[in-house]
mmCIF file of C-alpha atoms and ligand atoms in Angstrom:
data_model
loop_
_atom_site.group_PDB
_atom_site.id
_atom_site.type_symbol
_atom_site.label_atom_id
_atom_site.label_comp_id
_atom_site.label_asym_id
_atom_site.label_seq_id
_atom_site.Cartn_x
_atom_site.Cartn_y
_atom_site.Cartn_z
ATOM 1 C CA LEU O 20 6.948 27.313 -17.886
ATOM 2 C CA ASN O 21 7.531 29.284 -20.985
ATOM 3 C CA ILE O 22 10.616 31.482 -20.929
ATOM 4 C CA ALA O 23 11.939 34.501 -22.876
ATOM 5 C CA VAL O 24 15.848 35.180 -22.187
ATOM 6 C CA LEU O 25 17.025 38.834 -22.770
ATOM 7 C CA ILE O 26 20.857 39.159 -23.564
ATOM 8 C CA SER O 27 23.251 41.832 -24.919
ATOM 9 C CA GLY O 28 26.760 39.896 -24.756
ATOM 10 C CA GLY O 29 28.297 36.488 -24.975
ATOM 11 C CA GLY O 30 25.298 34.824 -23.482
ATOM 12 C CA SER O 31 27.227 32.024 -21.130
ATOM 13 C CA ASN O 32 24.241 32.372 -18.644
ATOM 14 C CA LEU O 33 21.927 31.778 -21.631
ATOM 15 C CA LYS O 34 24.030 29.068 -22.637
ATOM 16 C CA ALA O 35 23.490 27.199 -19.261
ATOM 17 C CA LEU O 36 19.856 27.941 -19.359
ATOM 18 C CA ILE O 37 19.838 26.166 -22.757
ATOM 19 C CA ASP O 38 21.775 23.199 -21.764
ATOM 20 C CA ALA O 39 19.571 22.779 -18.550
ATOM 21 C CA THR O 40 16.141 23.258 -20.203
ATOM 22 C CA SER O 41 17.253 20.757 -23.025
ATOM 23 C CA GLU O 42 17.375 17.931 -20.480
ATOM 24 C CA PRO O 43 14.443 15.731 -20.423
ATOM 25 C CA GLY O 44 11.940 16.490 -17.686
ATOM 26 C CA PHE O 45 13.202 20.068 -17.130
ATOM 27 C CA PRO O 46 10.113 21.869 -16.014
ATOM 28 C CA ALA O 47 10.594 25.058 -18.227
ATOM 29 C CA ARG O 48 11.539 25.809 -21.905
ATOM 30 C CA ILE O 49 13.160 28.661 -23.694
ATOM 31 C CA ALA O 50 10.561 29.855 -26.144
ATOM 32 C CA VAL O 51 12.549 32.867 -27.525
ATOM 33 C CA VAL O 52 15.774 34.727 -27.235
ATOM 34 C CA GLY O 53 15.818 38.715 -27.506
ATOM 35 C CA SER O 54 18.540 41.080 -27.636
ATOM 36 C CA ASP O 55 18.799 45.050 -28.112
ATOM 37 C CA THR O 56 21.742 44.435 -30.288
ATOM 38 C CA GLU O 57 23.266 41.499 -32.509
ATOM 39 C CA ALA O 58 24.480 39.917 -29.436
ATOM 40 C CA PRO O 59 27.110 37.061 -30.151
ATOM 41 C CA GLY O 60 25.229 35.126 -27.529
ATOM 42 C CA LEU O 61 22.282 34.787 -30.097
ATOM 43 C CA ALA O 62 24.359 32.167 -31.678
ATOM 44 C CA HIS O 63 23.660 29.876 -28.681
ATOM 45 C CA ALA O 64 20.101 30.044 -29.392
ATOM 46 C CA GLU O 65 20.265 29.592 -33.095
ATOM 47 C CA ALA O 66 22.653 26.726 -32.480
ATOM 48 C CA ALA O 67 19.743 25.112 -30.555
ATOM 49 C CA GLY O 68 17.002 25.983 -32.750
ATOM 50 C CA ILE O 69 15.586 28.706 -30.586
ATOM 51 C CA PRO O 70 13.802 31.559 -32.154
ATOM 52 C CA THR O 71 15.463 35.049 -31.716
ATOM 53 C CA PHE O 72 14.739 38.785 -32.268
ATOM 54 C CA VAL O 73 16.627 41.709 -32.045
ATOM 55 C CA VAL O 74 14.655 45.049 -31.178
ATOM 56 C CA ARG O 75 17.037 48.076 -31.519
ATOM 57 C CA PRO O 76 16.468 50.861 -29.307
ATOM 58 C CA ALA O 77 17.701 53.157 -32.278
ATOM 59 C CA ASP O 78 14.551 52.072 -34.164
ATOM 60 C CA SER O 79 12.175 53.501 -31.392
ATOM 61 C CA ASP O 80 11.667 57.408 -30.556
ATOM 62 C CA THR O 81 11.418 56.787 -26.948
ATOM 63 C CA ARG O 82 12.334 54.050 -24.327
ATOM 64 C CA GLU O 83 8.848 53.457 -23.736
ATOM 65 C CA GLU O 84 8.169 52.532 -27.381
ATOM 66 C CA TRP O 85 11.438 50.566 -27.304
ATOM 67 C CA GLY O 86 9.803 48.632 -24.328
ATOM 68 C CA GLN O 87 6.412 48.026 -26.297
ATOM 69 C CA LEU O 88 8.212 46.620 -29.135
ATOM 70 C CA LEU O 89 10.255 44.515 -27.029
ATOM 71 C CA ALA O 90 7.033 43.223 -25.281
ATOM 72 C CA ALA O 91 5.372 42.576 -28.292
ATOM 73 C CA ALA O 92 8.296 40.332 -29.764
ATOM 74 C CA ILE O 93 8.251 38.254 -26.744
ATOM 75 C CA GLN O 94 4.591 37.926 -26.457
ATOM 76 C CA GLU O 95 4.704 36.585 -30.177
ATOM 77 C CA HIS O 96 6.362 33.873 -28.917
ATOM 78 C CA GLY O 97 3.743 32.900 -26.309
ATOM 79 C CA VAL O 98 5.580 34.471 -23.393
ATOM 80 C CA GLY O 99 3.265 36.519 -21.278
ATOM 81 C CA THR O 100 0.435 35.599 -23.121
ATOM 82 C CA GLY O 101 -2.336 32.697 -22.695
ATOM 83 C CA PRO O 102 -2.654 30.283 -19.970
ATOM 84 C CA GLU O 103 0.767 28.898 -19.980
ATOM 85 C CA PRO O 104 2.832 30.350 -17.068
ATOM 86 C CA SER O 105 5.703 32.501 -18.338
ATOM 87 C CA LEU O 106 8.926 34.034 -17.265
ATOM 88 C CA VAL O 107 11.230 36.790 -18.669
ATOM 89 C CA VAL O 108 14.857 36.365 -17.577
ATOM 90 C CA SER O 109 17.328 39.175 -18.301
ATOM 91 C CA ALA O 110 20.826 37.698 -18.374
ATOM 92 C CA GLY O 111 23.272 40.363 -19.321
ATOM 93 C CA LEU O 112 20.787 42.548 -20.941
ATOM 94 C CA MET O 113 22.601 45.904 -20.862
ATOM 95 C CA ARG O 114 19.578 47.945 -20.836
ATOM 96 C CA ILE O 115 17.349 49.437 -18.397
ATOM 97 C CA LEU O 116 13.591 48.034 -18.852
ATOM 98 C CA PRO O 117 10.899 50.937 -19.048
ATOM 99 C CA PRO O 118 8.342 50.979 -16.595
ATOM 100 C CA GLY O 119 5.663 49.922 -18.978
ATOM 101 C CA PHE O 120 7.297 46.870 -19.791
ATOM 102 C CA VAL O 121 8.138 46.163 -16.094
ATOM 103 C CA ARG O 122 4.502 46.507 -15.336
ATOM 104 C CA LEU O 123 3.508 44.206 -18.001
ATOM 105 C CA PHE O 124 5.817 41.342 -16.761
ATOM 106 C CA SER O 125 6.792 41.654 -13.168
ATOM 107 C CA PRO O 126 6.979 39.761 -11.018
ATOM 108 C CA ALA O 127 7.654 37.027 -13.837
ATOM 109 C CA LEU O 128 10.563 39.133 -14.730
ATOM 110 C CA ILE O 129 14.102 38.489 -13.083
ATOM 111 C CA ASN O 130 17.592 39.644 -13.556
ATOM 112 C CA THR O 131 20.945 38.244 -12.770
ATOM 113 C CA HIS O 132 23.506 41.071 -11.358
ATOM 114 C CA PRO O 133 27.131 40.204 -10.835
ATOM 115 C CA ALA O 134 27.216 41.707 -7.091
ATOM 116 C CA LEU O 135 25.579 41.305 -3.716
ATOM 117 C CA LEU O 136 22.991 43.986 -4.149
ATOM 118 C CA PRO O 137 22.238 46.225 -2.680
ATOM 119 C CA ASN O 138 26.012 46.701 -2.911
ATOM 120 C CA PHE O 139 27.253 47.672 -6.441
ATOM 121 C CA PRO O 140 24.194 48.304 -8.541
ATOM 122 C CA GLY O 141 24.272 49.466 -12.159
ATOM 123 C CA ALA O 142 26.399 48.401 -14.909
ATOM 124 C CA HIS O 143 29.962 48.119 -13.668
ATOM 125 C CA ALA O 144 29.322 45.913 -10.520
ATOM 126 C CA VAL O 145 32.423 43.984 -10.683
ATOM 127 C CA ARG O 146 34.539 46.915 -11.476
ATOM 128 C CA ASP O 147 33.150 48.816 -8.682
ATOM 129 C CA ALA O 148 33.548 46.114 -6.066
ATOM 130 C CA LEU O 149 37.145 45.700 -7.069
ATOM 131 C CA ALA O 150 37.514 49.639 -6.809
ATOM 132 C CA ALA O 151 35.830 49.730 -3.403
ATOM 133 C CA GLY O 152 38.264 47.087 -2.152
ATOM 134 C CA ALA O 153 35.507 44.950 -1.223
ATOM 135 C CA ALA O 154 36.701 41.819 0.519
ATOM 136 C CA GLU O 155 33.801 39.691 -0.961
ATOM 137 C CA THR O 156 31.225 40.104 -3.555
ATOM 138 C CA GLY O 157 29.040 38.007 -5.527
ATOM 139 C CA VAL O 158 25.844 37.454 -7.600
ATOM 140 C CA THR O 159 22.239 38.254 -7.084
ATOM 141 C CA VAL O 160 18.838 36.973 -8.873
ATOM 142 C CA HIS O 161 16.345 39.335 -8.258
ATOM 143 C CA VAL O 162 12.544 40.325 -9.560
ATOM 144 C CA ILE O 163 12.984 43.470 -11.730
ATOM 145 C CA ASP O 164 10.846 46.252 -10.407
ATOM 146 C CA GLU O 165 10.745 49.981 -11.840
ATOM 147 C CA GLY O 166 13.948 50.985 -10.099
ATOM 148 C CA VAL O 167 17.361 49.930 -11.338
ATOM 149 C CA ASP O 168 18.678 46.802 -9.839
ATOM 150 C CA THR O 169 16.158 47.180 -6.903
ATOM 151 C CA GLY O 170 13.712 44.592 -7.050
ATOM 152 C CA PRO O 171 12.943 41.905 -4.388
ATOM 153 C CA VAL O 172 16.164 39.482 -4.019
ATOM 154 C CA LEU O 173 15.556 35.862 -4.768
ATOM 155 C CA ARG O 174 18.967 34.165 -4.273
ATOM 156 C CA GLN O 175 22.355 35.277 -3.794
ATOM 157 C CA ARG O 176 25.887 33.681 -3.642
ATOM 158 C CA SER O 177 29.141 35.261 -2.429
ATOM 159 C CA VAL O 178 32.990 35.036 -3.589
ATOM 160 C CA VAL O 179 35.859 36.250 -1.894
ATOM 161 C CA VAL O 180 37.832 38.794 -3.864
ATOM 162 C CA ARG O 181 41.439 37.652 -4.539
ATOM 163 C CA ASP O 182 44.420 40.314 -4.151
ATOM 164 C CA GLY O 183 45.307 41.528 -7.548
ATOM 165 C CA GLU O 184 42.840 39.762 -9.695
ATOM 166 C CA THR O 185 41.423 41.708 -12.540
ATOM 167 C CA GLU O 186 37.817 42.551 -13.289
ATOM 168 C CA ASP O 187 37.726 39.654 -15.975
ATOM 169 C CA GLU O 188 38.878 37.142 -13.714
ATOM 170 C CA LEU O 189 36.760 38.220 -10.939
ATOM 171 C CA HIS O 190 33.614 38.265 -13.104
ATOM 172 C CA GLU O 191 34.556 34.784 -14.584
ATOM 173 C CA ARG O 192 34.608 33.576 -11.017
ATOM 174 C CA ILE O 193 31.301 35.104 -10.060
ATOM 175 C CA LYS O 194 29.858 33.778 -13.476
ATOM 176 C CA GLN O 195 30.933 30.122 -12.248
ATOM 177 C CA LEU O 196 28.263 30.535 -9.267
ATOM 178 C CA GLU O 197 25.941 32.652 -11.530
ATOM 179 C CA ARG O 198 25.236 30.134 -14.019
ATOM 180 C CA PRO O 199 23.951 27.133 -11.971
ATOM 181 C CA LEU O 200 22.234 29.621 -9.456
ATOM 182 C CA LEU O 201 20.183 30.894 -12.369
ATOM 183 C CA VAL O 202 19.419 27.634 -13.675
ATOM 184 C CA ASP O 203 18.253 26.733 -10.146
ATOM 185 C CA VAL O 204 16.222 29.858 -9.755
ATOM 186 C CA VAL O 205 14.322 29.182 -12.686
ATOM 187 C CA ARG O 206 13.840 25.446 -12.055
ATOM 188 C CA ASP O 207 12.366 26.488 -8.565
ATOM 189 C CA ILE O 208 10.219 28.954 -9.939
ATOM 190 C CA ALA O 209 8.730 26.358 -12.533
ATOM 191 C CA THR O 210 8.069 23.879 -9.780
ATOM 192 C CA GLY O 211 6.581 26.304 -7.379
ATOM 193 C CA ASP O 212 9.464 25.794 -5.124
ATOM 194 C CA LEU O 213 10.282 29.463 -5.260
ATOM 195 C CA ASN O 214 7.375 32.038 -5.251
ATOM 196 C CA LEU O 215 7.766 35.360 -6.854
ATOM 197 C CA PRO O 216 6.997 38.158 -4.597
ATOM 198 C CA GLN O 217 4.834 40.826 -5.724
ATOM 199 C CA SER O 218 6.937 43.951 -5.617
ATOM 200 C CA ALA O 219 5.862 46.335 -3.003
ATOM 201 C CA GLU O 220 3.288 48.607 -4.381
HETATM 202 C C1 GRF J 316 26.605 38.288 -16.077
HETATM 203 O O1 GRF J 316 27.490 38.378 -15.087
HETATM 204 C C2 GRF J 316 25.139 39.319 -15.780
HETATM 205 O O2 GRF J 316 25.071 39.043 -14.299
HETATM 206 C C3 GRF J 316 25.710 40.595 -16.106
HETATM 207 O O3 GRF J 316 26.287 40.501 -17.358
HETATM 208 C C4 GRF J 316 26.962 39.209 -17.533
HETATM 209 C C5 GRF J 316 26.635 38.519 -18.661
HETATM 210 O O4 GRF J 316 27.244 37.258 -18.833
HETATM 211 N N1 GRF J 316 24.495 41.397 -16.014
HETATM 212 P P1 GRF J 316 26.921 36.274 -20.012
HETATM 213 O O5 GRF J 316 26.879 37.242 -21.426
HETATM 214 O O6 GRF J 316 25.876 35.618 -19.824
HETATM 215 O O7 GRF J 316 28.239 35.423 -20.314
#
């Protein structure tokens, strides 16, 4: 299974995927890591000798055009083309992927989100869960459809929210579950133990 990983930040989830796919016998390989910006996490890919690219929204006139350039950069590395099965993993990409891009790759297009969807969608899930006084929250790995954080849920893990903890403390505790969950989901997709549901038409 050829994987493209999309990030915008530090890439600790990417690093977990790099470590897992480096193990002999892991049934998937990361062909390319891309970002919408000079994400610090790209250094993990560079250190592992994995090709990277940056496709900036500012370089495109429309979101759709950005999506087309992003798709082309992914396909240049053999993901989403040819006979090999492919998977695009959004792991901390802080951009909404446009419909044309989603239609090209979904359902082999997954995202990890730091909340128990459908609760707390959007870009501030951890902060929103704290602000809502949620007793528990967690992480969701789901197929990306044309909505925002609305695609079919693949797997979830929950954490109990601790009194007085900060957004960063809670987010790090969520990530401690998120990293192995994402690796497990990718492995199970690669082996066929997890089937990717066609999004409801
Ligand atoms: C992850 O918690 C992901 O769910 C969210 O952004 C965070 C990225 O963390 N969308 P990292 O860059 O993988 O450390």
